[in-house]
PDB file of C-alpha atoms in Angstrom:
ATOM      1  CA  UNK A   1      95.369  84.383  94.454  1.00 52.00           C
ATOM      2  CA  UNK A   2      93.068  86.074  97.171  1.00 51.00           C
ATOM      3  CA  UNK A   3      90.575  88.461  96.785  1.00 48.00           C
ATOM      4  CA  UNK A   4      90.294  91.373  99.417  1.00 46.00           C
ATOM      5  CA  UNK A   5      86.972  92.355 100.353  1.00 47.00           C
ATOM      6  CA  UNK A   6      87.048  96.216 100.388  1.00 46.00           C
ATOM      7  CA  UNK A   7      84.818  96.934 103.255  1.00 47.00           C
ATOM      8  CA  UNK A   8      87.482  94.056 105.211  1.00 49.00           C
ATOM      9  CA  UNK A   9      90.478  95.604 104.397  1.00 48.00           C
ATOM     10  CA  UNK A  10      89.309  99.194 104.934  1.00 43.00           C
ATOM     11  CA  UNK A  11      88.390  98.437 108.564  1.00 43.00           C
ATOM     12  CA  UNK A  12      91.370  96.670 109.276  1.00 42.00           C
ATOM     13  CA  UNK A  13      89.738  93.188 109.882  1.00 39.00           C
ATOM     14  CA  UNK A  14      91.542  91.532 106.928  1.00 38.00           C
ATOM     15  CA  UNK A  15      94.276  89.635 109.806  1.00 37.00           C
ATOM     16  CA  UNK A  16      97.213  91.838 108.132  1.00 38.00           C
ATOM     17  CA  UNK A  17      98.613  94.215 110.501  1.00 40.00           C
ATOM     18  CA  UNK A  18      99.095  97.069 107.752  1.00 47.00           C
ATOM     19  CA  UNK A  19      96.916  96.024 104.611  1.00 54.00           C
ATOM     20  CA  UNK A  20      98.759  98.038 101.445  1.00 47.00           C
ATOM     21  CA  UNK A  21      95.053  99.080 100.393  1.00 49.00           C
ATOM     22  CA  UNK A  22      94.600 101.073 103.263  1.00 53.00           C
ATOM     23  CA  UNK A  23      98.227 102.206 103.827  1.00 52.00           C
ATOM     24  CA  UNK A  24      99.053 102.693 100.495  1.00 53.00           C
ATOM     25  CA  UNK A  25      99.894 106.242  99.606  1.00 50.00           C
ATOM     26  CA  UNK A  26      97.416 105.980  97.036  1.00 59.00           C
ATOM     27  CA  UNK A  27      94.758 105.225  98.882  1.00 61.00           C
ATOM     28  CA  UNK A  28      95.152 107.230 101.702  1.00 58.00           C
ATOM     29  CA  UNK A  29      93.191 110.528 101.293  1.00 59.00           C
ATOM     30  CA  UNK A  30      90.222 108.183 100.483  1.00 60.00           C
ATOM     31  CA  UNK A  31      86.907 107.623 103.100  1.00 63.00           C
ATOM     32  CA  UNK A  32      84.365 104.535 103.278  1.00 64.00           C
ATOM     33  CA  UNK A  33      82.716 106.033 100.523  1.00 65.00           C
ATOM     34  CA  UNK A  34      84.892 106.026  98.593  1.00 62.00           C
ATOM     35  CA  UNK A  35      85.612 102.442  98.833  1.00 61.00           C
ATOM     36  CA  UNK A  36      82.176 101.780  99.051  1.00 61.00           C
ATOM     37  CA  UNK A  37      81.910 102.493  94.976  1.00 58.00           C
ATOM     38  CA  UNK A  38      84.245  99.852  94.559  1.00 58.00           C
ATOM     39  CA  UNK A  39      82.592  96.780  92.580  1.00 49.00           C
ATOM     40  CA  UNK A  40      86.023  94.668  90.887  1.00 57.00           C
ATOM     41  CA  UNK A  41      87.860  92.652  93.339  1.00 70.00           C
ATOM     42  CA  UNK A  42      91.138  93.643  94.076  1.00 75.00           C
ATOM     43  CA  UNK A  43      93.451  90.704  93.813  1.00 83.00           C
ATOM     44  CA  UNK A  44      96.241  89.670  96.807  1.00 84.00           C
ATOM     45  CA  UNK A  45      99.436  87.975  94.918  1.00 91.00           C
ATOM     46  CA  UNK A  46     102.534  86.251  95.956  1.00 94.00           C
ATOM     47  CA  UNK A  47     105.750  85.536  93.620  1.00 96.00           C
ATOM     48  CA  UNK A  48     108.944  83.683  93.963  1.00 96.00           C
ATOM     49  CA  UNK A  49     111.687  85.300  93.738  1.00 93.00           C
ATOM     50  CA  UNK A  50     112.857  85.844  89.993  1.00 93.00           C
ATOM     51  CA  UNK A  51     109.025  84.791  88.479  1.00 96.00           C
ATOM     52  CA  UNK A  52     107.065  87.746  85.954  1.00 97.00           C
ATOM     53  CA  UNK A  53     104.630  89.274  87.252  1.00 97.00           C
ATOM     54  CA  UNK A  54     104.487  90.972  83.627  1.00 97.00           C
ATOM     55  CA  UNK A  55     106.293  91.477  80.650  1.00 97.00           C
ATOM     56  CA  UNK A  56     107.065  94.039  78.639  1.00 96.00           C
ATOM     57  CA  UNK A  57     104.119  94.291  75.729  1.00 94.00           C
ATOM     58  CA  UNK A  58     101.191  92.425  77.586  1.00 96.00           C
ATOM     59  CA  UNK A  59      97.693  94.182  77.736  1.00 95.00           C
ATOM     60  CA  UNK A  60      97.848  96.616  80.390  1.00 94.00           C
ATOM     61  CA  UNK A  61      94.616  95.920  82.375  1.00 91.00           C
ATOM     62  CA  UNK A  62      95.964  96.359  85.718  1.00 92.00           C
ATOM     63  CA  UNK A  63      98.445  98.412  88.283  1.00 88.00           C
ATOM     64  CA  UNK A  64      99.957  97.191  91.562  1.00 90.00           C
ATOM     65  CA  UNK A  65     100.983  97.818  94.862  1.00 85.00           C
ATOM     66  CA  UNK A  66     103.836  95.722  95.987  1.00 89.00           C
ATOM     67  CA  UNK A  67     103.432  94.939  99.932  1.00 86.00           C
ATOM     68  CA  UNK A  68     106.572  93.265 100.314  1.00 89.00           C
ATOM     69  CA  UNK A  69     109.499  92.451  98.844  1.00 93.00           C
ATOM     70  CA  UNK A  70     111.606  93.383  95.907  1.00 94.00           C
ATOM     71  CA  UNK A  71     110.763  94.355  92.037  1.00 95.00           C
ATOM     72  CA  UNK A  72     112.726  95.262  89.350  1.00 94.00           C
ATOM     73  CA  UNK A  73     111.058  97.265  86.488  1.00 93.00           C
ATOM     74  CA  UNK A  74     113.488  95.635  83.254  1.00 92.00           C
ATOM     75  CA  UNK A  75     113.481  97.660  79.938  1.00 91.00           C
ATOM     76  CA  UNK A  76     114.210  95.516  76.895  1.00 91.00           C
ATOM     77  CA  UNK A  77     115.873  96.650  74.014  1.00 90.00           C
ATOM     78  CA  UNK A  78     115.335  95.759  70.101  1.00 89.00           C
ATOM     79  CA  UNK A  79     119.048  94.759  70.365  1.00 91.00           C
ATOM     80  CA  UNK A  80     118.055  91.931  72.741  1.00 86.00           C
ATOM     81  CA  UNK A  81     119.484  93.750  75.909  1.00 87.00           C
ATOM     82  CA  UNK A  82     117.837  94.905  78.790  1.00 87.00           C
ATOM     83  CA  UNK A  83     118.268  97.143  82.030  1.00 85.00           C
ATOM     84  CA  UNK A  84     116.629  98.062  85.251  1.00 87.00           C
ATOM     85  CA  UNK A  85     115.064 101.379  85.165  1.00 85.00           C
ATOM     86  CA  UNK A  86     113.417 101.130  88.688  1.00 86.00           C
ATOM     87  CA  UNK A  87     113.533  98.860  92.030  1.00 89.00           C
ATOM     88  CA  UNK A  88     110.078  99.078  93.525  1.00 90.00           C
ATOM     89  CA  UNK A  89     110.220  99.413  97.417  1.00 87.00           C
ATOM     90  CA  UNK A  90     107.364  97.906  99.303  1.00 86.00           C
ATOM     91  CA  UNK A  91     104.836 100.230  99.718  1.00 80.00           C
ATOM     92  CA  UNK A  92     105.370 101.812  96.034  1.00 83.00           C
ATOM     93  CA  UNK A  93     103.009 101.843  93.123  1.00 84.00           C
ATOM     94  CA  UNK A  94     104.186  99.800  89.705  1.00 91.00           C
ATOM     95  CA  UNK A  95     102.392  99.490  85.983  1.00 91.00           C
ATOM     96  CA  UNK A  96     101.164 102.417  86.304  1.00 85.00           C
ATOM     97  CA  UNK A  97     101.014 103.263  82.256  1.00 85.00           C
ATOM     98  CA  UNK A  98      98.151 100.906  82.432  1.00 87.00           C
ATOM     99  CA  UNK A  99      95.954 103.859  83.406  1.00 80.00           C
ATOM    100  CA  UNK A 100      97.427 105.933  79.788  1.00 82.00           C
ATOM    101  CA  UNK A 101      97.982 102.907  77.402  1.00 81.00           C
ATOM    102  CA  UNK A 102      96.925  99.547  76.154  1.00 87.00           C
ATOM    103  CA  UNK A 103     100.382  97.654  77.035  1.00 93.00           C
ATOM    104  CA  UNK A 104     102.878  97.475  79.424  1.00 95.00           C
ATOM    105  CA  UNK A 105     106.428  99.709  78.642  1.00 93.00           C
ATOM    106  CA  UNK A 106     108.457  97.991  80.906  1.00 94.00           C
ATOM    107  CA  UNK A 107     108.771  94.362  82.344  1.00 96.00           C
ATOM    108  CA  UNK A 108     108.074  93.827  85.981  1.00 97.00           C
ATOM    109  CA  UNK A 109     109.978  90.579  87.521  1.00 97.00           C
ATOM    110  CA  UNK A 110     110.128  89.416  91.701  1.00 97.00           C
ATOM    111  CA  UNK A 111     114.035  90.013  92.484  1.00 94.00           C
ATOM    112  CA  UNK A 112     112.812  88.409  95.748  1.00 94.00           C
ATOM    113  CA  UNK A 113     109.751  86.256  97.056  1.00 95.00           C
ATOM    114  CA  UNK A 114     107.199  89.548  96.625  1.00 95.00           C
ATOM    115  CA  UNK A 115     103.473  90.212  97.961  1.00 92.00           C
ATOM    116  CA  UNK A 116     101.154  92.555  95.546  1.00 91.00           C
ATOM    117  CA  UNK A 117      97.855  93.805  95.431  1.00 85.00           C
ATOM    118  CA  UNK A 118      96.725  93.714  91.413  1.00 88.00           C
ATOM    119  CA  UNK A 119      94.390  96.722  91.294  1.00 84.00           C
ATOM    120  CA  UNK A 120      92.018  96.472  87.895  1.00 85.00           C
ATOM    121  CA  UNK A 121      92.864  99.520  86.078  1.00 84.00           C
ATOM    122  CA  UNK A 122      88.528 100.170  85.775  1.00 81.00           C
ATOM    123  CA  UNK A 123      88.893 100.625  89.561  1.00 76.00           C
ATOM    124  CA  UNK A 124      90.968 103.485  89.434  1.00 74.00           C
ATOM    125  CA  UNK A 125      89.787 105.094  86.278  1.00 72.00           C
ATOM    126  CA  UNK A 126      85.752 105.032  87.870  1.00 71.00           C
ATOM    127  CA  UNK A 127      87.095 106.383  91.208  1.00 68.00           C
ATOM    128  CA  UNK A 128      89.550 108.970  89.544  1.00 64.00           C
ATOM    129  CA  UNK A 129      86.054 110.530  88.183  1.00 68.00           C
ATOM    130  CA  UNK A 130      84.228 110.401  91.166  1.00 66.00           C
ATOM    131  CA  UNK A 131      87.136 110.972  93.963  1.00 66.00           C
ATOM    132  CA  UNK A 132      89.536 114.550  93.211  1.00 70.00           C
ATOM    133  CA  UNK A 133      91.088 112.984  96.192  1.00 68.00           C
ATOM    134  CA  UNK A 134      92.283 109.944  94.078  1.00 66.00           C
ATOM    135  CA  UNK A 135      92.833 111.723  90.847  1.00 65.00           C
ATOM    136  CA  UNK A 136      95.120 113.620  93.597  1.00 70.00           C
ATOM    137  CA  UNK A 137      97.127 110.949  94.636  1.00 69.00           C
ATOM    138  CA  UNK A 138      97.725 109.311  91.008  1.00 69.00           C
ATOM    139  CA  UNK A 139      99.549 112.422  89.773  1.00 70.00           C
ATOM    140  CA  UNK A 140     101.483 112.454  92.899  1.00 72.00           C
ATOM    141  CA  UNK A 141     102.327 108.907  93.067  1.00 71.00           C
ATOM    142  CA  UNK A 142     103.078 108.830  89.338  1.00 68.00           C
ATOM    143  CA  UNK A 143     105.028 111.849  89.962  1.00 71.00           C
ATOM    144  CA  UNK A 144     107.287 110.207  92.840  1.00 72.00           C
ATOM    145  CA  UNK A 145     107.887 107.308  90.830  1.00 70.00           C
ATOM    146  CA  UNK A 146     109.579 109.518  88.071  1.00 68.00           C
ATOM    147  CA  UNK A 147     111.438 111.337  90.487  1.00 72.00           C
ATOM    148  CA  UNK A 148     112.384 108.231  92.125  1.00 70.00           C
ATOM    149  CA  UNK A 149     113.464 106.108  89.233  1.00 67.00           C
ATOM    150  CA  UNK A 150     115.827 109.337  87.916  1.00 68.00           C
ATOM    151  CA  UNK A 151     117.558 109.921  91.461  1.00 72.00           C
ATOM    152  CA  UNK A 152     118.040 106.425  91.973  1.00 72.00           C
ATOM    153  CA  UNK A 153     120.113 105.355  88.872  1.00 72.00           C
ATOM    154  CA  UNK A 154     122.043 109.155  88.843  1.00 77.00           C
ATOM    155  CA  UNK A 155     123.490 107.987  92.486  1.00 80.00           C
ATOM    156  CA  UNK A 156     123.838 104.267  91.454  1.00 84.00           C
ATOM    157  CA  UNK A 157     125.710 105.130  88.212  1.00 81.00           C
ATOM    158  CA  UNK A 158     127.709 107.805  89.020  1.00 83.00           C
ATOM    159  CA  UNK A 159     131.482 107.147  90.633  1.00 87.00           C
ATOM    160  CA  UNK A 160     133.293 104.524  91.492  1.00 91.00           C
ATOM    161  CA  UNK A 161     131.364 101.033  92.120  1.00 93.00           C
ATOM    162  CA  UNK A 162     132.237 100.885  95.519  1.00 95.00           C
ATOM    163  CA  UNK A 163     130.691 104.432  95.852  1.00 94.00           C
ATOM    164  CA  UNK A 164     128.084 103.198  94.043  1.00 93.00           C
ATOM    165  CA  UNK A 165     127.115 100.327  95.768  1.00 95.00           C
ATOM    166  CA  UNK A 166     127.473 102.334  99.179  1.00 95.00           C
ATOM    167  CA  UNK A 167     124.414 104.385  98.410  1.00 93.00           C
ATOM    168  CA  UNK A 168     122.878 101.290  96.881  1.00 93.00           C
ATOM    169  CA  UNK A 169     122.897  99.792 100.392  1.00 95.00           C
ATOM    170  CA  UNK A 170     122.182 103.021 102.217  1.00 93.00           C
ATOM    171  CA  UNK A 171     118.982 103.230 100.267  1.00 89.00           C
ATOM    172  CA  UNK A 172     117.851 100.065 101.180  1.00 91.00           C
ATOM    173  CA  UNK A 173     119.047  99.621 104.715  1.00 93.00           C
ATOM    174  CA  UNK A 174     117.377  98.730 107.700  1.00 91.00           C
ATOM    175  CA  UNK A 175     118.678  99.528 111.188  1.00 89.00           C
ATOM    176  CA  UNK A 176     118.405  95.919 113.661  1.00 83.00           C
ATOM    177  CA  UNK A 177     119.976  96.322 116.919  1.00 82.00           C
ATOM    178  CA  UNK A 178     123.459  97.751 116.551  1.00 84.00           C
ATOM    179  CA  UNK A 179     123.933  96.571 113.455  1.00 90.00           C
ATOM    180  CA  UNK A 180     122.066  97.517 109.111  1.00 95.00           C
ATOM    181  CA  UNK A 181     120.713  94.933 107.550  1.00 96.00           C
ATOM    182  CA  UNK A 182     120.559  95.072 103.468  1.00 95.00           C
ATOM    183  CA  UNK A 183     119.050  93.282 100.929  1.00 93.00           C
ATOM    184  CA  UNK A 184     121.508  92.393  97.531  1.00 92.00           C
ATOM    185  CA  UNK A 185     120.248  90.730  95.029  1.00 93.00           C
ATOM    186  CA  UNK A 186     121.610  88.290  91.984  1.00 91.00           C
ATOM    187  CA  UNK A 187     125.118  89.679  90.847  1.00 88.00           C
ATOM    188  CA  UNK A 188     123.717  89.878  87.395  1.00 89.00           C
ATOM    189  CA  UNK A 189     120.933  91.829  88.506  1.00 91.00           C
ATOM    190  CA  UNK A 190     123.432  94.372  90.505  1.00 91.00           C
ATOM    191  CA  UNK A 191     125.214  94.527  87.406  1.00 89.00           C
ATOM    192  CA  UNK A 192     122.548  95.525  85.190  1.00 87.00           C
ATOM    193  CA  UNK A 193     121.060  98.350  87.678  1.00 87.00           C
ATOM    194  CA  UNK A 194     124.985  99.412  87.675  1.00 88.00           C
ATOM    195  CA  UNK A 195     125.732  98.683  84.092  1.00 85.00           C
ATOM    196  CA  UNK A 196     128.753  96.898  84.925  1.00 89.00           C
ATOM    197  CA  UNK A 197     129.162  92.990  84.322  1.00 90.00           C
ATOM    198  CA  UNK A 198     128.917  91.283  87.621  1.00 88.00           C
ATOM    199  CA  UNK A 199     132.245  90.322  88.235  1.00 92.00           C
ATOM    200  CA  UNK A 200     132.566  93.584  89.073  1.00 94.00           C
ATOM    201  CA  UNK A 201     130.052  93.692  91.712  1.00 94.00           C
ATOM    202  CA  UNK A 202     132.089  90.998  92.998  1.00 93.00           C
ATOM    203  CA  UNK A 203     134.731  92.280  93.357  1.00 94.00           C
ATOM    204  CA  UNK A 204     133.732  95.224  95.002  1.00 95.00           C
ATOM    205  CA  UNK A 205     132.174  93.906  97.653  1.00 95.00           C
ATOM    206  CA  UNK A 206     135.061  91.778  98.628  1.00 95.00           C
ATOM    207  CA  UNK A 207     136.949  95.211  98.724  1.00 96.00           C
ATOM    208  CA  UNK A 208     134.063  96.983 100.988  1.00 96.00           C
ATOM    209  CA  UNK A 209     134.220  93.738 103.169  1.00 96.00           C
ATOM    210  CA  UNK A 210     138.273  93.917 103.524  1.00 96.00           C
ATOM    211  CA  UNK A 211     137.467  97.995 104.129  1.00 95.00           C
ATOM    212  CA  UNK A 212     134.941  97.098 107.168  1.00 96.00           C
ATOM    213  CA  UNK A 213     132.440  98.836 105.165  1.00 96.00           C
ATOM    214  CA  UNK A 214     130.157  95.417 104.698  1.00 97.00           C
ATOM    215  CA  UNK A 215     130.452  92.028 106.664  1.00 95.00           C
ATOM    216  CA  UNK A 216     128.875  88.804 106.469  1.00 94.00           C
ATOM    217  CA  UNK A 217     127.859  88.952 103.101  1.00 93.00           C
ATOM    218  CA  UNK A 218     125.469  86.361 101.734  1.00 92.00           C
ATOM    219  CA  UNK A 219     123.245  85.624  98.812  1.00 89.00           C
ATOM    220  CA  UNK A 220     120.386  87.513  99.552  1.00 90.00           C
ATOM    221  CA  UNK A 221     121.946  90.507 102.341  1.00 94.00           C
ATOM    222  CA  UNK A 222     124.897  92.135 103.834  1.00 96.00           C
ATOM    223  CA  UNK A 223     125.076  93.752 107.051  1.00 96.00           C
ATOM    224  CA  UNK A 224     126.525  97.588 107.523  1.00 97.00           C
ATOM    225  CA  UNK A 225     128.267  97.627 110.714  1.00 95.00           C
ATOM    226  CA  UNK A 226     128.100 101.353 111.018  1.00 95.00           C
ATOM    227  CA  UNK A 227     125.993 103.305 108.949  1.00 95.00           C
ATOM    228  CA  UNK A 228     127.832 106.772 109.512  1.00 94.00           C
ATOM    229  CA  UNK A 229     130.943 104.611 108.062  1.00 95.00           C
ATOM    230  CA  UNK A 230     129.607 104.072 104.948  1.00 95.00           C
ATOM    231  CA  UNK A 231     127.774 107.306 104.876  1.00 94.00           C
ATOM    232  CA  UNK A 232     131.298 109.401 104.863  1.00 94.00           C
ATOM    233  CA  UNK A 233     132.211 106.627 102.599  1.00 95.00           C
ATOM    234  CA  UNK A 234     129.843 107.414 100.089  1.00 92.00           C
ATOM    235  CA  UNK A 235     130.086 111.306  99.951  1.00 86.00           C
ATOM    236  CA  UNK A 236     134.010 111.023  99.779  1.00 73.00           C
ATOM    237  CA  UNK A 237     134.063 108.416  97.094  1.00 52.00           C
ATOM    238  CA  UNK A 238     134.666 111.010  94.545  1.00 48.00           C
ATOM    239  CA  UNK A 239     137.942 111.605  95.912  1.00 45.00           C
ATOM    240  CA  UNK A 240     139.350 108.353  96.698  1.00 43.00           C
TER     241      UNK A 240
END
């Protein structure tokens, strides 16, 4: 765990390239003084891949800001079962009901080896007085998130799997060279986000592979040989 020194990571001096306090959509409307009323230390984390970075019930004193990697937000159940109700994208605010409540709602686990910045909630609750720019950017952010979390898992659970998984990957893609690169996760967590069991997930891929759709499918990516492929794919999935 590493503290960042405000005044550091405003100016750019911290050694990262694109520090998520200063990048951060959240932060971004605010000016040295702004930071300069900042007194807690804002903490710089790393997880492996499938550790807690919270669980659902503990004391809320915090939010975060992942800076890389991949985080599922996990409901539990009183039944004992559980789903994904968000995947936070680098760059994206998470625990953010620590600035309305006393406990987390949610879980928060690393689906992948994940960077955050812990923000103390008193940070954000002393500059949402002082800085309208701030208070600004919370409602936004928290509004985003919403918005977010209900467009991803209508696309995502909607149509057939393939379809599914299609937009899954379209989401998350990354263009290198000719060639997408995306990330998949465990099959049980695919199959949770999809709620199907993840023998299905299997077996859809292995169809999108024999389709040309996917190739070279391991445990932590695929690549997308053509984009626009799996683009028409997805939009005419409902007719297949």
């Amino acid at each position: 765990m590493k503290p960042i020194e405000i005044k550091i990571a405003w100016q750019g001096n911290s050694g990262c390239e694109s520090c998520s306090i200063r990048s951060s959509a959240l932060f971004a409307e605010l000016n040295e003084e702004d930071f300069s009323k900042i007194h807690s230390p804002i903490d710089d984390l790393s997880f492996d891949a499938n550790t807690g970075i919270y669980a659902q019930g503990d004391q809320a004193q915090s939010l975060y800001t992942l800076r890389s990697g991949y985080i599922k937000i996990l409901h539990l159940n009183s039944d004992g079962s559980s789903r994904i109700v968000r995947i936070v994208l680098p760059g994206n605010l998470f625990g953010m009901e620590a600035l309305l409540g006393e406990t987390y709602e949610h879980a928060a686990l690393a689906l992948t080896n994940v960077r955050v910045c812990r923000i103390p909630k008193q940070i954000i609750s002393s500059l949402g007085e002082e800085s309208p720019r701030l208070h600004r950017q919370i409602v936004k952010k928290w509004g985003e998130a919403l918005l977010q979390s209900e467009s991803w898992f209508s696309e995502i659970n909607t149509g057939r799997i393939e379809v599914r998984l299609a937009r899954f990957f379209l989401k998350l893609a990354k263009e290198s060279g000719s060639i997408a690169i995306a990330p998949l996760f465990r099959r049980e967590d695919m199959g949770l986000m999809m709620d199907v069991k993840f023998e299905t997930i299997s077996r859809a891929l292995a169809s999108m592979a024999e389709q040309g759709l996917i190739s070279n499918i391991t445990r932590l990516t695929v690549q997308i040989p053509s984009l626009e492929a799996l683009r028409n794919f997805s939009k005419k999935g409902f007719d297949k």
